[in-house]
GROMACS .gro file of C-alpha atoms in nm:
model
  261
    1MET     CA    1   0.598  -1.613   0.146
    2CYS     CA    2   0.907  -1.591   0.360
    3GLU     CA    3   0.868  -1.766   0.686
    4VAL     CA    4   0.654  -1.568   0.929
    5ILE     CA    5   0.552  -1.627   1.312
    6VAL     CA    6   0.303  -1.444   1.491
    7THR     CA    7   0.326  -1.361   1.874
    8THR     CA    8   0.173  -1.131   2.119
    9ALA     CA    9   0.273  -0.782   2.266
   10GLY     CA   10   0.530  -0.812   2.582
   11ARG     CA   11   0.243  -0.814   2.842
   12PRO     CA   12  -0.028  -1.001   2.678
   13ASP     CA   13  -0.358  -1.054   2.811
   14GLU     CA   14  -0.631  -1.322   2.720
   15GLU     CA   15  -0.756  -1.079   2.428
   16SER     CA   16  -0.388  -1.041   2.296
   17PHE     CA   17  -0.367  -1.431   2.313
   18ARG     CA   18  -0.697  -1.441   2.148
   19LEU     CA   19  -0.598  -1.175   1.862
   20ALA     CA   20  -0.239  -1.349   1.799
   21LYS     CA   21  -0.392  -1.706   1.728
   22GLN     CA   22  -0.670  -1.525   1.521
   23VAL     CA   23  -0.412  -1.369   1.293
   24GLY     CA   24  -0.183  -1.699   1.293
   25ASP     CA   25  -0.493  -1.907   1.163
   26ASP     CA   26  -0.611  -1.599   0.915
   27LEU     CA   27  -0.245  -1.627   0.767
   28HIS     CA   28  -0.162  -1.987   0.808
   29VAL     CA   29   0.140  -1.899   1.036
   30PRO     CA   30   0.257  -2.041   1.339
   31PHE     CA   31   0.167  -1.863   1.688
   32VAL     CA   32   0.444  -1.857   1.912
   33PRO     CA   33   0.413  -1.749   2.272
   34ARG     CA   34   0.620  -1.437   2.377
   35LYS     CA   35   0.732  -1.570   2.707
   36LYS     CA   36   0.904  -1.248   2.767
   37ARG     CA   37   1.128  -1.276   2.475
   38SER     CA   38   1.211  -0.978   2.257
   39VAL     CA   39   1.136  -0.983   1.875
   40ALA     CA   40   1.466  -0.957   1.794
   41LYS     CA   41   1.543  -1.294   1.992
   42LEU     CA   42   1.224  -1.441   1.836
   43SER     CA   43   1.322  -1.394   1.498
   44GLU     CA   44   1.691  -1.538   1.565
   45LEU     CA   45   1.539  -1.812   1.713
   46TYR     CA   46   1.293  -1.917   1.453
   47LYS     CA   47   1.474  -1.767   1.166
   48ALA     CA   48   1.166  -1.572   1.041
   49ASN     CA   49   0.954  -1.249   1.030
   50VAL     CA   50   0.770  -1.172   1.327
   51MET     CA   51   0.420  -1.024   1.354
   52VAL     CA   52   0.335  -0.884   1.693
   53ALA     CA   53  -0.065  -0.863   1.750
   54GLY     CA   54  -0.114  -0.585   1.994
   55LYS     CA   55  -0.446  -0.452   2.121
   56ASN     CA   56  -0.433  -0.151   1.926
   57ARG     CA   57  -0.262  -0.250   1.578
   58LEU     CA   58  -0.034  -0.503   1.429
   59GLU     CA   59   0.286  -0.514   1.399
   60TYR     CA   60   0.535  -0.703   1.151
   61TYR     CA   61   0.902  -0.686   1.217
   62GLY     CA   62   1.133  -0.815   0.922
   63LYS     CA   63   1.445  -1.038   1.044
   64GLY     CA   64   1.710  -0.787   1.152
   65SER     CA   65   1.491  -0.497   1.175
   66SER     CA   66   1.415  -0.274   1.454
   67ALA     CA   67   1.134  -0.060   1.319
   68PRO     CA   68   0.805  -0.232   1.252
   69PHE     CA   69   0.570  -0.193   0.957
   70PHE     CA   70   0.237  -0.119   1.088
   71PHE     CA   71  -0.082   0.045   0.901
   72HIS     CA   72  -0.137   0.390   0.947
   73PRO     CA   73  -0.320   0.656   0.687
   74ASP     CA   74   0.013   0.857   0.679
   75THR     CA   75   0.001   1.155   0.460
   76ALA     CA   76  -0.391   1.072   0.380
   77ALA     CA   77  -0.523   1.251   0.672
   78PHE     CA   78  -0.375   1.571   0.626
   79ARG     CA   79  -0.418   1.582   0.238
   80LEU     CA   80  -0.761   1.541   0.271
   81LYS     CA   81  -0.760   1.805   0.517
   82ARG     CA   82  -0.614   2.022   0.243
   83LEU     CA   83  -0.863   1.900  -0.028
   84GLN     CA   84  -1.151   2.002   0.204
   85ARG     CA   85  -1.002   2.357   0.235
   86GLY     CA   86  -1.031   2.375  -0.186
   87GLU     CA   87  -0.643   2.322  -0.217
   88THR     CA   88  -0.500   2.145  -0.507
   89GLU     CA   89  -0.353   1.752  -0.505
   90PRO     CA   90  -0.093   1.686  -0.777
   91PHE     CA   91  -0.188   1.306  -0.752
   92LEU     CA   92  -0.558   1.390  -0.843
   93GLU     CA   93  -0.460   1.601  -1.125
   94ALA     CA   94  -0.276   1.349  -1.263
   95CYS     CA   95  -0.520   1.100  -1.231
   96GLY     CA   96  -0.811   1.314  -1.324
   97LEU     CA   97  -1.054   1.125  -1.116
   98GLU     CA   98  -1.422   1.188  -1.091
   99MET     CA   99  -1.688   1.086  -0.899
  100GLY     CA  100  -1.827   0.770  -0.966
  101ASP     CA  101  -1.476   0.662  -1.133
  102SER     CA  102  -1.332   0.298  -1.051
  103PHE     CA  103  -0.966   0.294  -0.975
  104LEU     CA  104  -0.696   0.050  -0.965
  105ASP     CA  105  -0.384   0.079  -0.752
  106CYS     CA  106  -0.141  -0.204  -0.866
  107THR     CA  107   0.097  -0.120  -0.581
  108LEU     CA  108  -0.101  -0.046  -0.268
  109GLY     CA  109   0.159  -0.063   0.007
  110ILE     CA  110   0.012   0.154   0.287
  111GLY     CA  111  -0.275   0.296   0.093
  112SER     CA  112  -0.219   0.685   0.154
  113ASP     CA  113  -0.308   0.767  -0.226
  114SER     CA  114  -0.590   0.498  -0.250
  115ILE     CA  115  -0.732   0.681   0.043
  116ILE     CA  116  -0.718   1.022  -0.148
  117ALA     CA  117  -0.898   0.842  -0.434
  118SER     CA  118  -1.143   0.668  -0.261
  119HIS     CA  119  -1.255   1.000  -0.114
  120VAL     CA  120  -1.298   1.163  -0.477
  121VAL     CA  121  -1.481   0.855  -0.623
  122GLY     CA  122  -1.722   0.842  -0.344
  123ASP     CA  123  -1.954   0.571  -0.270
  124SER     CA  124  -2.061   0.556  -0.656
  125GLY     CA  125  -1.698   0.487  -0.744
  126SER     CA  126  -1.461   0.205  -0.650
  127VAL     CA  127  -1.111   0.170  -0.522
  128THR     CA  128  -0.906  -0.160  -0.546
  129GLY     CA  129  -0.560  -0.188  -0.417
  130LEU     CA  130  -0.344  -0.494  -0.501
  131GLU     CA  131  -0.067  -0.597  -0.265
  132VAL     CA  132   0.169  -0.886  -0.340
  133ASP     CA  133   0.308  -0.969  -0.005
  134PRO     CA  134   0.030  -1.149   0.190
  135VAL     CA  135   0.121  -1.040   0.541
  136ILE     CA  136   0.117  -0.673   0.425
  137ALA     CA  137  -0.204  -0.708   0.238
  138TYR     CA  138  -0.362  -0.864   0.545
  139ILE     CA  139  -0.206  -0.578   0.787
  140VAL     CA  140  -0.319  -0.291   0.563
  141ARG     CA  141  -0.675  -0.471   0.471
  142ARG     CA  142  -0.729  -0.486   0.872
  143GLY     CA  143  -0.608  -0.134   0.920
  144LEU     CA  144  -0.841   0.033   0.681
  145LYS     CA  145  -1.131  -0.133   0.827
  146GLU     CA  146  -1.028  -0.114   1.217
  147TYR     CA  147  -0.800   0.206   1.236
  148GLU     CA  148  -0.956   0.430   1.482
  149THR     CA  149  -1.023   0.793   1.405
  150ALA     CA  150  -1.261   1.052   1.457
  151ASP     CA  151  -1.238   1.199   1.118
  152ALA     CA  152  -1.550   1.042   0.958
  153VAL     CA  153  -1.425   1.164   0.584
  154LEU     CA  154  -1.112   0.984   0.653
  155LYS     CA  155  -1.271   0.672   0.816
  156GLY     CA  156  -1.521   0.631   0.518
  157ALA     CA  157  -1.284   0.692   0.253
  158MET     CA  158  -1.070   0.407   0.410
  159GLU     CA  159  -1.337   0.179   0.456
  160ARG     CA  160  -1.452   0.175   0.082
  161ILE     CA  161  -1.109   0.049  -0.043
  162ARG     CA  162  -1.107  -0.322  -0.158
  163VAL     CA  163  -0.767  -0.507  -0.068
  164ILE     CA  164  -0.672  -0.784  -0.309
  165ASN     CA  165  -0.349  -1.016  -0.215
  166CYS     CA  166  -0.224  -1.052  -0.565
  167GLU     CA  167   0.079  -0.986  -0.832
  168ALA     CA  168  -0.019  -0.692  -1.052
  169VAL     CA  169   0.044  -0.828  -1.391
  170GLU     CA  170  -0.104  -1.152  -1.296
  171PHE     CA  171  -0.437  -0.975  -1.186
  172LEU     CA  172  -0.432  -0.722  -1.486
  173LYS     CA  173  -0.416  -1.048  -1.731
  174ARG     CA  174  -0.735  -1.171  -1.591
  175GLN     CA  175  -0.936  -0.822  -1.646
  176PRO     CA  176  -1.121  -0.754  -1.946
  177ASP     CA  177  -1.019  -0.441  -2.176
  178ASP     CA  178  -1.143  -0.117  -2.026
  179ALA     CA  179  -1.204  -0.253  -1.654
  180PHE     CA  180  -1.091   0.035  -1.449
  181ASP     CA  181  -1.109   0.414  -1.539
  182VAL     CA  182  -0.750   0.461  -1.415
  183VAL     CA  183  -0.475   0.252  -1.342
  184TYR     CA  184  -0.191   0.374  -1.078
  185LEU     CA  185   0.156   0.215  -1.081
  186ASP     CA  186   0.368   0.351  -0.784
  187PRO     CA  187   0.647   0.056  -0.774
  188MET     CA  188   0.946   0.093  -0.516
  189PHE     CA  189   1.238   0.197  -0.694
  190GLU     CA  190   1.605   0.197  -0.605
  191ARG     CA  191   1.586   0.554  -0.492
  192THR     CA  192   1.397   0.655  -0.185
  193ILE     CA  193   1.077   0.875  -0.238
  194GLU     CA  194   0.914   0.896   0.073
  195GLU     CA  195   1.073   0.991   0.410
  196SER     CA  196   0.853   0.851   0.645
  197VAL     CA  197   0.951   0.594   0.894
  198ASN     CA  198   0.667   0.362   0.800
  199PHE     CA  199   0.754   0.368   0.472
  200GLU     CA  200   1.126   0.272   0.517
  201SER     CA  201   0.983  -0.038   0.732
  202LEU     CA  202   0.776  -0.107   0.409
  203ARG     CA  203   1.071  -0.126   0.200
  204GLU     CA  204   1.228  -0.392   0.435
  205VAL     CA  205   0.944  -0.643   0.457
  206GLY     CA  206   0.767  -0.573   0.113
  207SER     CA  207   0.812  -0.728  -0.218
  208HIS     CA  208   1.002  -0.513  -0.489
  209HIS     CA  209   0.865  -0.562  -0.849
  210PRO     CA  210   1.052  -0.359  -1.099
  211LEU     CA  211   0.846  -0.159  -1.390
  212THR     CA  212   0.831  -0.386  -1.707
  213GLU     CA  213   0.700  -0.352  -2.059
  214ALA     CA  214   0.423  -0.620  -2.002
  215TRP     CA  215   0.312  -0.454  -1.684
  216VAL     CA  216   0.270  -0.097  -1.851
  217ARG     CA  217   0.128  -0.271  -2.164
  218GLU     CA  218  -0.192  -0.450  -1.944
  219ALA     CA  219  -0.223  -0.155  -1.735
  220HIS     CA  220  -0.292   0.033  -2.066
  221ARG     CA  221  -0.533  -0.259  -2.174
  222VAL     CA  222  -0.753  -0.237  -1.858
  223ALA     CA  223  -0.755   0.159  -1.812
  224LYS     CA  224  -1.030   0.299  -1.980
  225LYS     CA  225  -0.929   0.687  -1.932
  226ARG     CA  226  -0.542   0.647  -1.820
  227VAL     CA  227  -0.259   0.513  -1.666
  228VAL     CA  228  -0.084   0.704  -1.403
  229LEU     CA  229   0.292   0.646  -1.288
  230LYS     CA  230   0.465   0.766  -1.012
  231ALA     CA  231   0.831   0.759  -0.983
  232HIS     CA  232   1.159   0.950  -0.869
  233PHE     CA  233   1.219   1.251  -1.076
  234ARG     CA  234   1.546   1.113  -1.188
  235SER     CA  235   1.383   0.798  -1.286
  236THR     CA  236   1.382   0.745  -1.678
  237HIS     CA  237   1.052   0.506  -1.667
  238PHE     CA  238   0.873   0.809  -1.784
  239GLU     CA  239   1.045   0.833  -2.135
  240GLU     CA  240   1.128   0.478  -2.162
  241PHE     CA  241   0.739   0.378  -2.129
  242GLY     CA  242   0.587   0.640  -2.309
  243PHE     CA  243   0.449   0.854  -2.033
  244GLU     CA  244   0.383   1.216  -2.046
  245ARG     CA  245   0.608   1.336  -1.732
  246LYS     CA  246   0.415   1.592  -1.503
  247VAL     CA  247   0.730   1.791  -1.375
  248ARG     CA  248   0.728   1.923  -1.036
  249LEU     CA  249   1.013   2.172  -0.976
  250THR     CA  250   0.992   2.114  -0.600
  251SER     CA  251   0.920   1.761  -0.559
  252LYS     CA  252   1.133   1.437  -0.529
  253PHE     CA  253   0.888   1.247  -0.733
  254HIS     CA  254   0.713   1.357  -1.069
  255PHE     CA  255   0.392   1.183  -1.218
  256GLY     CA  256   0.335   1.065  -1.559
  257VAL     CA  257   0.037   1.003  -1.759
  258LEU     CA  258  -0.022   0.769  -2.053
  259GLU     CA  259  -0.362   0.837  -2.189
  260LYS     CA  260  -0.593   0.563  -2.324
  261ARG     CA  261  -0.723   0.765  -2.620
   0.00000   0.00000   0.00000
């Protein structure tokens, strides 16, 4: 993990100090008092990424970055609303998820797709999300449990997701055959797919692992039903790794499906 420090918001109270110190202890990173210094100044002084523990959310600034990464359900909130209105969801069509299924997201990131999956598989199913960066995993894990919303459906879907800080191929190699119904791959490629500011901040502080033959092979072994890939519409990975491309004419990204049987 790169050098990381944690500090308080600009005008901290006792609760802010308590929260910042707790985050520092949880992540085993040093707590640095703010002392009215800017995030940019702290990052420069300590040559580190900076975690700001505020009252309402945790913000994570990469060195030289002006926009922080923080947890937010992002597109999941309005996608759930569309599902409740009976509209279709390309992600779900590709995954073929059903109530009670187990879903493994090898590239959790902000977790929007996993939230949709969690809603569909329900209490009888399970959603596990892998995130290789320990700080991102920590922020998303807490965010999924603590994000305040009056939407009970969204809240329930978020709370059911299990977040594991682990590299995907390493995790897959430890799993038995057919361990999850659907295994999902959405690696960060050289071309930007998402347009949200928070996704851009994730690109700056997150870890980037290219898709490999070993990754696809292990995912296929662990999947009981299918492996699903999300990638830019110009990506050659669909054909390279044997996925059936689901063309979406008006979208910047496509889904690919690799059936188990």
